[in-house]
Amino acid sequence: MKITVVGAGYVGLVTATCFAELGNHVLCVEKIESHLNKLKKGIPHIYEPGLEEMLKKNLEEGRIKFSTDIKEAINFSEVIFICVGTPQSDSGKADLSQVEAVSRQIAEFMDGYKLVIEKSTVPVNTHQWVKKTISRYAASDLDFDVASNPEFLREGSAVFDFMNPDRIVAGVESDRARQIFEELYEPFTKKGHPLLMTSPAAAELIKHSANSFLAMKISYINMIAQLCEKVGVDVNMIAQGIGLDERVGAKFLNAGIGYGGSCFPKDVKAFIKIAEDHGLEFGLLRETEKINANMRRVFLDKVEEILWINKDKHIAVWGLAFKPGTDDIREAPAIDIVGELVKNGANLRLYDPEAAANFKQLFPENENLQYVNDKYSALENADALLIITEWDEFQEADLDRVKKLMKLPIIIDGRNIFPPEKMQGFEYYSMGR
Ligand code: UDX
């Protein structure tokens, strides 16, 4: 099939590349020239495992093209994915101005039937606005459908998630749209991945409900972790004990310093606002946010309790990205934690395999804050090591070497990456254990 993707951010670029990999012909339109220039050479402007190789291959084989020309893109195919940003506005609501702008461009340039598919995360009933906008601004009375097809991919495993979806949700209103979805996703349904057809409103709501539920699950286990510390129980035992119940499920019960990233914080906030706009107070999600924000404080209090005075202490920090497998630092716990330690006058050595360049923009290097190129260099002469992101390479660290390099063998682990029983010879602290 021929497919147009508008927006080459995380979702757009992964969607475009993976659809090309599946044998479709994809035209991806992106307005940021610097990103576009890299993409045309097969270099993604984001770090995502497996993406660069797949992009290069599909560029070479001629199945994916990039352009800034929206008219060309709209005329290219009858299937148009809207993958533009829906950032958080000051009120917490999603800012939908880019979605509106694309809808107006589709209205202006459409040259035949179009299936317009929202993939960006949007508030419920946004599809009605997209429909109304296209109808209002349409230069002709050509037929079109608007559908919702939310994306559930995780950063750091986006390509894998796209190719191995737990489910595909398609919110459609016409048989024509339904048939296009069946064809589009046939490579997945053939292999047994479920394609759930719903109304567009239900599909929009599924995305916010799913992300908020997962965020709530994390805050729930983090609250339990705090209780575990008070009563001397290991939170991992609780996670296992409740996770084995299939009704609860074992995933997303890793206690630690809480969630960050471009989705959970923004989507939970937006969902609270959506409920409020419909006269409902979503206290459950407000509490989810509160617990999550507090986990950073809990970690910092622990650091202070263990080190007493932070000023002039040499502290190594492992991990800056909001999660492993990405260079993304949006809403990363490391921002608050490093920020507070800087304020307290600590001497920091920071290491992250991918996210240091982004972090440097917020915290430039100075005599008290240095970035290093490998995890061991961060440890020289350190009074303590803080673990903020659970990269695999930290779990695989040579602990004897770690101990030798540090001035004091103190590890404060915000992600519970080591089994406490393996930490003899260290003063090892973690979350809820
Ligand atoms: C999330 C959703 O998982 C995905 O379906 C959606 O499309 C986009 O938002 P993402 O933000 O990339 O994906 O990462 P995810 O793996 O979900 O982790 C989010 C945050 O929660 C990270 O900061 C992670 O460290 C934290 N987390 C996750 C926990 O603290 N504990 C857990 O058990 C799981």
Tab-separated table of C-alpha atoms and ligand atoms in Angstrom:
chain	number	residue	atom	x	y	z
A	1	MET	CA	0.000	0.000	0.000
A	2	LYS	CA	0.952	3.640	-0.302
A	3	ILE	CA	1.030	5.427	3.039
A	4	THR	CA	1.580	9.032	4.078
A	5	VAL	CA	2.908	9.831	7.528
A	6	VAL	CA	2.781	13.419	8.747
A	7	GLY	CA	5.388	14.108	11.431
A	8	ALA	CA	8.663	12.242	11.953
A	9	GLY	CA	8.844	12.278	15.742
A	10	TYR	CA	9.102	9.053	17.750
A	11	VAL	CA	5.732	7.707	16.698
A	12	GLY	CA	5.793	9.027	13.114
A	13	LEU	CA	9.297	7.886	12.268
A	14	VAL	CA	8.860	4.428	13.753
A	15	THR	CA	5.447	4.040	12.075
A	16	ALA	CA	6.804	5.164	8.702
A	17	THR	CA	9.904	2.974	8.863
A	18	CYS	CA	8.087	-0.128	10.075
A	19	PHE	CA	5.324	0.176	7.474
A	20	ALA	CA	8.053	0.457	4.807
A	21	GLU	CA	9.744	-2.623	6.253
A	22	LEU	CA	6.449	-4.463	5.825
A	23	GLY	CA	6.610	-3.750	2.085
A	24	ASN	CA	4.529	-0.578	1.812
A	25	HIS	CA	5.598	2.612	0.034
A	26	VAL	CA	5.793	5.408	2.562
A	27	LEU	CA	6.178	9.147	2.218
A	28	CYS	CA	6.953	10.833	5.521
A	29	VAL	CA	6.622	14.585	5.776
A	30	GLU	CA	8.533	16.549	8.408
A	31	LYS	CA	8.845	20.301	8.702
A	32	ILE	CA	12.048	20.489	10.766
A	33	GLU	CA	14.733	20.792	8.051
A	34	SER	CA	17.641	19.643	10.220
A	35	HIS	CA	15.812	16.401	11.077
A	36	LEU	CA	14.802	15.912	7.469
A	37	ASN	CA	18.339	16.299	6.177
A	38	LYS	CA	19.547	13.579	8.530
A	39	LEU	CA	16.607	11.307	7.776
A	40	LYS	CA	17.246	11.511	4.050
A	41	LYS	CA	20.710	10.105	4.762
A	42	GLY	CA	19.220	7.341	6.893
A	43	ILE	CA	20.214	8.869	10.222
A	44	PRO	CA	17.382	9.111	12.751
A	45	HIS	CA	17.438	12.247	14.936
A	46	ILE	CA	16.404	10.062	17.875
A	47	TYR	CA	18.129	7.048	19.385
A	48	GLU	CA	16.017	3.938	19.044
A	49	PRO	CA	17.502	0.436	18.888
A	50	GLY	CA	17.232	-1.112	15.401
A	51	LEU	CA	15.719	1.973	13.794
A	52	GLU	CA	18.763	3.250	11.911
A	53	GLU	CA	19.488	-0.088	10.222
A	54	MET	CA	15.844	-0.490	9.221
A	55	LEU	CA	15.628	3.079	7.940
A	56	LYS	CA	18.809	2.773	5.859
A	57	LYS	CA	17.659	-0.499	4.339
A	58	ASN	CA	14.254	0.858	3.326
A	59	LEU	CA	15.747	4.068	1.945
A	60	GLU	CA	18.140	2.035	-0.182
A	61	GLU	CA	15.351	-0.235	-1.358
A	62	GLY	CA	13.234	2.807	-2.227
A	63	ARG	CA	10.259	2.097	0.028
A	64	ILE	CA	10.518	5.225	2.188
A	65	LYS	CA	10.964	8.875	1.227
A	66	PHE	CA	11.068	12.085	3.227
A	67	SER	CA	9.776	15.483	2.210
A	68	THR	CA	8.772	18.882	3.559
A	69	ASP	CA	6.077	19.221	0.934
A	70	ILE	CA	2.726	18.575	2.608
A	71	LYS	CA	0.773	18.880	-0.658
A	72	GLU	CA	2.898	16.192	-2.284
A	73	ALA	CA	2.428	14.022	0.807
A	74	ILE	CA	-1.364	14.412	0.859
A	75	ASN	CA	-1.593	13.575	-2.827
A	76	PHE	CA	0.770	10.597	-2.450
A	77	SER	CA	-1.738	8.174	-0.946
A	78	GLU	CA	-5.265	7.764	0.379
A	79	VAL	CA	-4.030	6.693	3.816
A	80	ILE	CA	-2.707	9.565	5.912
A	81	PHE	CA	-1.375	9.056	9.421
A	82	ILE	CA	-1.294	12.162	11.611
A	83	CYS	CA	1.703	11.737	13.922
A	84	VAL	CA	2.372	15.341	14.932
A	85	GLY	CA	3.104	16.438	18.492
A	86	THR	CA	0.317	17.046	20.993
A	87	PRO	CA	2.346	18.760	23.710
A	88	GLN	CA	1.010	19.766	27.075
A	89	SER	CA	-0.304	23.308	27.276
A	90	ASP	CA	-0.079	25.427	30.447
A	91	SER	CA	-3.486	24.202	31.630
A	92	GLY	CA	-2.422	20.547	31.358
A	93	LYS	CA	-4.640	20.081	28.302
A	94	ALA	CA	-3.141	18.701	25.110
A	95	ASP	CA	-2.238	21.428	22.620
A	96	LEU	CA	-3.914	20.289	19.414
A	97	SER	CA	-2.869	23.159	17.173
A	98	GLN	CA	-0.620	20.926	15.043
A	99	VAL	CA	-3.442	18.407	14.570
A	100	GLU	CA	-5.712	21.228	13.450
A	101	ALA	CA	-3.083	22.604	11.078
A	102	VAL	CA	-2.638	19.209	9.374
A	103	SER	CA	-6.430	18.769	9.122
A	104	ARG	CA	-6.670	22.115	7.360
A	105	GLN	CA	-3.872	21.194	4.988
A	106	ILE	CA	-5.612	17.913	4.173
A	107	ALA	CA	-8.806	19.901	3.475
A	108	GLU	CA	-6.919	22.238	1.192
A	109	PHE	CA	-4.916	19.702	-0.789
A	110	MET	CA	-6.971	16.493	-0.901
A	111	ASP	CA	-7.426	15.213	-4.429
A	112	GLY	CA	-9.577	12.134	-3.834
A	113	TYR	CA	-10.817	9.863	-1.023
A	114	LYS	CA	-8.628	10.020	2.104
A	115	LEU	CA	-8.567	7.943	5.247
A	116	VAL	CA	-7.185	10.310	7.861
A	117	ILE	CA	-5.818	8.391	10.829
A	118	GLU	CA	-4.927	9.968	14.162
A	119	LYS	CA	-1.962	8.213	15.688
A	120	SER	CA	-0.901	11.023	18.000
A	121	THR	CA	-2.381	10.743	21.489
A	122	VAL	CA	-5.422	13.000	21.556
A	123	PRO	CA	-8.353	13.684	23.883
A	124	VAL	CA	-11.523	11.707	23.280
A	125	ASN	CA	-13.637	13.084	20.445
A	126	THR	CA	-10.762	14.889	18.736
A	127	HIS	CA	-11.721	12.896	15.623
A	128	GLN	CA	-14.932	14.938	15.490
A	129	TRP	CA	-12.919	18.141	15.368
A	130	VAL	CA	-10.666	16.715	12.655
A	131	LYS	CA	-13.760	15.766	10.657
A	132	LYS	CA	-15.411	19.136	11.166
A	133	THR	CA	-12.209	20.976	10.265
A	134	ILE	CA	-11.701	19.029	7.044
A	135	SER	CA	-15.370	19.564	6.072
A	136	ARG	CA	-15.261	23.272	6.892
A	137	TYR	CA	-12.063	24.037	5.017
A	138	ALA	CA	-12.409	21.522	2.181
A	139	ALA	CA	-11.862	22.995	-1.251
A	140	SER	CA	-14.139	20.312	-2.734
A	141	ASP	CA	-16.722	17.796	-1.486
A	142	LEU	CA	-14.475	14.764	-1.846
A	143	ASP	CA	-15.194	11.793	0.394
A	144	PHE	CA	-13.031	11.099	3.456
A	145	ASP	CA	-13.026	9.172	6.728
A	146	VAL	CA	-11.367	9.958	10.022
A	147	ALA	CA	-10.142	7.080	12.170
A	148	SER	CA	-8.160	6.652	15.376
A	149	ASN	CA	-5.319	4.163	15.599
A	150	PRO	CA	-3.418	4.837	18.829
A	151	GLU	CA	0.182	3.703	19.133
A	152	PHE	CA	1.325	1.831	22.231
A	153	LEU	CA	5.054	1.633	21.521
A	154	ARG	CA	7.580	2.219	24.263
A	155	GLU	CA	10.694	4.290	23.750
A	156	GLY	CA	13.760	2.109	23.713
A	157	SER	CA	11.848	-0.807	22.214
A	158	ALA	CA	9.681	1.088	19.749
A	159	VAL	CA	10.561	-0.964	16.667
A	160	PHE	CA	10.046	-4.235	18.518
A	161	ASP	CA	6.746	-3.012	19.966
A	162	PHE	CA	5.476	-1.859	16.579
A	163	MET	CA	6.330	-5.193	15.019
A	164	ASN	CA	4.998	-7.242	17.951
A	165	PRO	CA	1.883	-5.476	19.185
A	166	ASP	CA	-0.183	-6.925	22.049
A	167	ARG	CA	-3.126	-5.503	20.143
A	168	ILE	CA	-3.917	-3.063	17.370
A	169	VAL	CA	-6.777	-0.701	18.074
A	170	ALA	CA	-8.619	0.845	15.137
A	171	GLY	CA	-11.468	3.255	15.716
A	172	VAL	CA	-13.449	3.446	12.466
A	173	GLU	CA	-16.829	4.636	11.294
A	174	SER	CA	-17.188	3.232	7.767
A	175	ASP	CA	-16.760	-0.107	6.020
A	176	ARG	CA	-14.275	1.463	3.648
A	177	ALA	CA	-12.068	2.544	6.542
A	178	ARG	CA	-12.476	-0.864	8.178
A	179	GLN	CA	-11.302	-2.614	5.001
A	180	ILE	CA	-8.249	-0.396	4.689
A	181	PHE	CA	-7.266	-1.200	8.275
A	182	GLU	CA	-7.717	-4.914	7.652
A	183	GLU	CA	-5.393	-4.705	4.655
A	184	LEU	CA	-2.895	-2.415	6.364
A	185	TYR	CA	-2.517	-4.639	9.397
A	186	GLU	CA	-2.862	-7.990	7.641
A	187	PRO	CA	0.815	-8.904	8.240
A	188	PHE	CA	0.031	-8.717	11.970
A	189	THR	CA	-3.416	-10.327	12.059
A	190	LYS	CA	-2.044	-13.181	9.947
A	191	LYS	CA	0.379	-13.910	12.772
A	192	GLY	CA	-2.370	-13.784	15.382
A	193	HIS	CA	-2.008	-10.251	16.755
A	194	PRO	CA	-5.525	-9.055	17.599
A	195	LEU	CA	-7.026	-6.134	15.668
A	196	LEU	CA	-9.716	-4.556	17.800
A	197	MET	CA	-12.191	-2.485	15.820
A	198	THR	CA	-13.963	0.162	17.886
A	199	SER	CA	-15.519	3.551	17.410
A	200	PRO	CA	-12.996	6.406	16.999
A	201	ALA	CA	-13.991	7.840	20.397
A	202	ALA	CA	-13.386	4.505	22.116
A	203	ALA	CA	-9.983	4.175	20.427
A	204	GLU	CA	-8.984	7.651	21.604
A	205	LEU	CA	-10.118	6.813	25.118
A	206	ILE	CA	-8.322	3.454	25.127
A	207	LYS	CA	-4.968	5.186	24.676
A	208	HIS	CA	-5.396	7.573	27.613
A	209	SER	CA	-6.951	4.831	29.757
A	210	ALA	CA	-4.072	2.435	29.038
A	211	ASN	CA	-1.279	4.888	29.803
A	212	SER	CA	-2.981	6.224	32.926
A	213	PHE	CA	-3.600	2.704	34.185
A	214	LEU	CA	0.068	1.787	33.763
A	215	ALA	CA	1.153	4.982	35.504
A	216	MET	CA	-1.254	4.170	38.330
A	217	LYS	CA	0.207	0.681	38.620
A	218	ILE	CA	3.701	2.150	39.046
A	219	SER	CA	2.556	4.643	41.678
A	220	TYR	CA	0.693	1.869	43.479
A	221	ILE	CA	3.794	-0.299	43.814
A	222	ASN	CA	5.866	2.740	44.790
A	223	MET	CA	3.463	3.489	47.618
A	224	ILE	CA	3.701	-0.150	48.709
A	225	ALA	CA	7.502	0.184	48.501
A	226	GLN	CA	7.394	3.019	51.011
A	227	LEU	CA	5.297	0.915	53.348
A	228	CYS	CA	7.676	-2.030	52.861
A	229	GLU	CA	10.594	0.080	54.058
A	230	LYS	CA	8.729	1.013	57.215
A	231	VAL	CA	7.831	-2.573	58.094
A	232	GLY	CA	10.954	-4.387	56.852
A	233	VAL	CA	9.558	-6.239	53.833
A	234	ASP	CA	11.067	-6.530	50.338
A	235	VAL	CA	8.752	-4.877	47.787
A	236	ASN	CA	9.909	-7.297	45.089
A	237	MET	CA	8.295	-10.099	47.079
A	238	ILE	CA	5.035	-8.167	47.091
A	239	ALA	CA	5.305	-7.455	43.345
A	240	GLN	CA	5.852	-11.153	42.735
A	241	GLY	CA	3.113	-12.194	45.129
A	242	ILE	CA	0.494	-9.967	43.570
A	243	GLY	CA	1.818	-10.180	40.011
A	244	LEU	CA	1.362	-13.931	39.865
A	245	ASP	CA	-2.358	-13.288	40.096
A	246	GLU	CA	-3.276	-13.023	36.422
A	247	ARG	CA	-5.888	-10.425	37.239
A	248	VAL	CA	-3.079	-8.127	38.464
A	249	GLY	CA	-0.257	-9.186	36.119
A	250	ALA	CA	3.474	-9.037	36.844
A	251	LYS	CA	4.434	-6.221	34.472
A	252	PHE	CA	4.854	-2.589	35.495
A	253	LEU	CA	5.338	-3.415	39.142
A	254	ASN	CA	8.982	-2.342	39.360
A	255	ALA	CA	9.289	-0.047	42.333
A	256	GLY	CA	11.837	2.772	42.254
A	257	ILE	CA	11.966	6.503	41.667
A	258	GLY	CA	8.872	6.564	39.499
A	259	TYR	CA	7.938	7.220	35.920
A	260	GLY	CA	9.116	9.953	33.571
A	261	GLY	CA	9.191	10.353	29.817
A	262	SER	CA	7.148	12.052	27.175
A	263	CYS	CA	3.970	10.033	27.687
A	264	PHE	CA	2.929	9.050	31.192
A	265	PRO	CA	3.344	12.476	32.873
A	266	LYS	CA	1.675	14.298	29.971
A	267	ASP	CA	-1.086	11.757	29.387
A	268	VAL	CA	-2.054	11.439	33.050
A	269	LYS	CA	-2.310	15.228	33.294
A	270	ALA	CA	-4.316	15.450	30.075
A	271	PHE	CA	-6.652	12.662	31.188
A	272	ILE	CA	-7.375	14.432	34.498
A	273	LYS	CA	-8.220	17.517	32.459
A	274	ILE	CA	-10.445	15.582	30.025
A	275	ALA	CA	-12.411	14.162	32.970
A	276	GLU	CA	-12.654	17.635	34.509
A	277	ASP	CA	-13.982	19.049	31.228
A	278	HIS	CA	-16.762	16.498	31.522
A	279	GLY	CA	-17.518	17.391	35.134
A	280	LEU	CA	-15.572	14.506	36.725
A	281	GLU	CA	-12.874	14.708	39.358
A	282	PHE	CA	-10.264	11.991	38.631
A	283	GLY	CA	-8.790	11.939	42.135
A	284	LEU	CA	-7.247	8.539	41.536
A	285	LEU	CA	-4.981	9.982	38.865
A	286	ARG	CA	-4.178	13.107	40.878
A	287	GLU	CA	-2.918	10.789	43.595
A	288	THR	CA	-0.961	8.799	40.964
A	289	GLU	CA	0.821	12.011	39.983
A	290	LYS	CA	1.429	13.043	43.581
A	291	ILE	CA	2.969	9.725	44.560
A	292	ASN	CA	5.133	9.747	41.447
A	293	ALA	CA	6.448	13.268	42.049
A	294	ASN	CA	7.132	12.384	45.685
A	295	MET	CA	9.342	9.396	44.789
A	296	ARG	CA	12.100	11.764	43.691
A	297	ARG	CA	11.875	13.436	47.114
A	298	VAL	CA	11.912	10.051	48.851
A	299	PHE	CA	15.122	9.186	46.982
A	300	LEU	CA	16.763	12.528	47.786
A	301	ASP	CA	15.813	12.200	51.459
A	302	LYS	CA	17.410	8.771	51.435
A	303	VAL	CA	20.607	10.227	49.956
A	304	GLU	CA	20.694	12.865	52.672
A	305	GLU	CA	19.958	10.352	55.387
A	306	ILE	CA	22.844	8.179	54.207
A	307	LEU	CA	25.444	10.817	53.295
A	308	TRP	CA	24.342	13.417	55.857
A	309	ILE	CA	25.860	16.452	54.138
A	310	ASN	CA	25.861	16.563	50.329
A	311	LYS	CA	28.063	19.629	50.036
A	312	ASP	CA	31.498	18.802	48.573
A	313	LYS	CA	30.750	15.074	48.510
A	314	HIS	CA	31.946	13.319	45.365
A	315	ILE	CA	28.898	11.610	43.952
A	316	ALA	CA	28.809	9.375	40.878
A	317	VAL	CA	25.533	9.224	38.978
A	318	TRP	CA	24.716	6.301	36.687
A	319	GLY	CA	21.836	6.990	34.337
A	320	LEU	CA	20.218	10.210	33.153
A	321	ALA	CA	17.650	9.030	30.577
A	322	PHE	CA	14.079	8.565	31.853
A	323	LYS	CA	14.457	4.854	31.091
A	324	PRO	CA	17.028	2.560	29.460
A	325	GLY	CA	17.357	2.261	25.678
A	326	THR	CA	16.750	5.928	24.921
A	327	ASP	CA	18.507	9.299	24.932
A	328	ASP	CA	15.275	10.957	26.021
A	329	ILE	CA	15.423	12.962	29.256
A	330	ARG	CA	11.937	14.464	29.162
A	331	GLU	CA	10.510	14.448	32.724
A	332	ALA	CA	13.420	12.216	33.750
A	333	PRO	CA	13.807	11.768	37.526
A	334	ALA	CA	17.519	12.554	37.006
A	335	ILE	CA	16.644	16.186	36.274
A	336	ASP	CA	15.181	16.761	39.748
A	337	ILE	CA	17.744	14.609	41.505
A	338	VAL	CA	20.823	16.135	39.862
A	339	GLY	CA	19.251	19.596	40.180
A	340	GLU	CA	18.865	19.203	43.942
A	341	LEU	CA	22.376	17.794	44.399
A	342	VAL	CA	23.843	20.703	42.410
A	343	LYS	CA	21.907	23.108	44.631
A	344	ASN	CA	23.339	21.374	47.687
A	345	GLY	CA	26.893	21.879	46.428
A	346	ALA	CA	27.747	18.245	45.673
A	347	ASN	CA	30.548	17.372	43.300
A	348	LEU	CA	29.035	15.236	40.542
A	349	ARG	CA	30.322	12.866	37.888
A	350	LEU	CA	27.566	11.840	35.523
A	351	TYR	CA	27.417	8.921	33.123
A	352	ASP	CA	24.722	7.757	30.728
A	353	PRO	CA	25.343	5.625	27.619
A	354	GLU	CA	23.067	7.765	25.407
A	355	ALA	CA	21.511	10.725	27.164
A	356	ALA	CA	24.529	12.793	28.275
A	357	ALA	CA	24.390	15.179	25.300
A	358	ASN	CA	20.750	16.035	25.995
A	359	PHE	CA	21.397	16.364	29.713
A	360	LYS	CA	24.313	18.726	29.063
A	361	GLN	CA	21.895	21.214	27.547
A	362	LEU	CA	20.145	21.494	30.913
A	363	PHE	CA	23.221	21.061	33.099
A	364	PRO	CA	26.345	22.328	31.332
A	365	GLU	CA	29.669	21.051	32.529
A	366	ASN	CA	31.527	23.023	35.220
A	367	GLU	CA	34.151	22.292	37.850
A	368	ASN	CA	31.570	20.616	40.113
A	369	LEU	CA	29.698	18.729	37.421
A	370	GLN	CA	31.449	16.536	34.911
A	371	TYR	CA	30.293	14.068	32.300
A	372	VAL	CA	32.367	10.934	31.742
A	373	ASN	CA	32.439	8.444	28.882
A	374	ASP	CA	32.269	5.209	30.813
A	375	LYS	CA	30.614	4.063	33.988
A	376	TYR	CA	33.823	3.245	35.823
A	377	SER	CA	35.367	6.682	35.310
A	378	ALA	CA	32.427	8.169	37.190
A	379	LEU	CA	33.439	6.211	40.291
A	380	GLU	CA	36.990	7.391	40.902
A	381	ASN	CA	37.225	8.751	44.413
A	382	ALA	CA	33.434	8.754	44.836
A	383	ASP	CA	31.807	8.898	48.266
A	384	ALA	CA	28.684	7.322	46.801
A	385	LEU	CA	27.144	5.996	43.607
A	386	LEU	CA	23.535	6.843	42.735
A	387	ILE	CA	21.730	4.650	40.189
A	388	ILE	CA	18.939	6.524	38.435
A	389	THR	CA	18.327	4.508	35.218
A	390	GLU	CA	18.405	0.721	34.930
A	391	TRP	CA	20.633	0.322	31.854
A	392	ASP	CA	21.724	-3.309	31.319
A	393	GLU	CA	25.388	-2.335	31.454
A	394	PHE	CA	24.940	-1.223	35.072
A	395	GLN	CA	23.457	-4.556	36.042
A	396	GLU	CA	26.431	-6.235	34.380
A	397	ALA	CA	29.020	-4.053	36.155
A	398	ASP	CA	32.100	-5.675	37.703
A	399	LEU	CA	31.313	-5.010	41.352
A	400	ASP	CA	34.866	-5.726	42.561
A	401	ARG	CA	36.123	-3.040	40.225
A	402	VAL	CA	33.358	-0.694	41.373
A	403	LYS	CA	34.410	-1.172	44.985
A	404	LYS	CA	38.108	-0.635	44.256
A	405	LEU	CA	37.477	2.623	42.426
A	406	MET	CA	35.221	4.232	45.011
A	407	LYS	CA	36.453	6.049	48.091
A	408	LEU	CA	33.507	4.648	50.064
A	409	PRO	CA	31.535	1.640	48.818
A	410	ILE	CA	28.122	3.268	49.145
A	411	ILE	CA	25.499	2.566	46.486
A	412	ILE	CA	22.048	4.152	46.541
A	413	ASP	CA	20.015	2.413	43.889
A	414	GLY	CA	16.839	4.149	42.714
A	415	ARG	CA	15.918	1.283	40.370
A	416	ASN	CA	16.581	-1.831	42.469
A	417	ILE	CA	18.939	-3.315	39.878
A	418	PHE	CA	21.006	-5.502	42.229
A	419	PRO	CA	19.861	-8.304	44.517
A	420	PRO	CA	20.749	-7.050	48.039
A	421	GLU	CA	22.219	-10.456	48.979
A	422	LYS	CA	24.890	-10.044	46.271
A	423	MET	CA	26.049	-6.722	47.657
A	424	GLN	CA	28.344	-7.867	50.472
A	425	GLY	CA	31.142	-5.400	50.966
A	426	PHE	CA	28.917	-2.496	49.977
A	427	GLU	CA	26.665	-0.246	51.925
A	428	TYR	CA	23.808	-0.893	49.525
A	429	TYR	CA	20.473	0.910	49.708
A	430	SER	CA	17.564	0.530	47.325
A	431	MET	CA	13.859	1.345	47.135
A	432	GLY	CA	11.393	-0.554	49.290
A	433	ARG	CA	13.676	-3.438	50.160
B	1	UDX	C1	4.772	4.424	27.587
B	1	UDX	C2	3.833	3.222	27.342
B	1	UDX	O1	4.412	2.045	27.922
B	1	UDX	C3	3.575	3.030	25.864
B	1	UDX	O2	2.642	1.984	25.666
B	1	UDX	C4	3.034	4.338	25.299
B	1	UDX	O3	2.808	4.230	23.918
B	1	UDX	C5	3.984	5.493	25.564
B	1	UDX	O4	4.220	5.583	26.971
B	1	UDX	P1	7.400	4.860	27.474
B	1	UDX	O5	7.101	6.173	28.107
B	1	UDX	O6	8.285	4.821	26.292
B	1	UDX	O7	6.044	4.110	27.021
B	1	UDX	O8	8.107	3.913	28.560
B	1	UDX	P2	7.683	2.821	29.616
B	1	UDX	O9	8.513	1.632	29.405
B	1	UDX	O10	6.237	2.622	29.655
B	1	UDX	O11	8.175	3.502	30.964
B	1	UDX	C6	7.679	4.748	31.413
B	1	UDX	C7	8.299	5.135	32.723
B	1	UDX	O12	7.833	4.304	33.771
B	1	UDX	C8	9.829	5.035	32.763
B	1	UDX	O13	10.342	6.169	33.443
B	1	UDX	C9	10.088	3.770	33.554
B	1	UDX	O14	11.321	3.806	34.213
B	1	UDX	C10	8.926	3.787	34.519
B	1	UDX	N1	8.549	2.450	35.008
B	1	UDX	C11	8.069	1.507	34.142
B	1	UDX	C12	8.656	2.159	36.362
B	1	UDX	O15	9.078	3.003	37.168
B	1	UDX	N2	8.268	0.928	36.797
B	1	UDX	C13	7.780	-0.037	35.968
B	1	UDX	O16	7.428	-1.121	36.441
B	1	UDX	C14	7.681	0.263	34.599
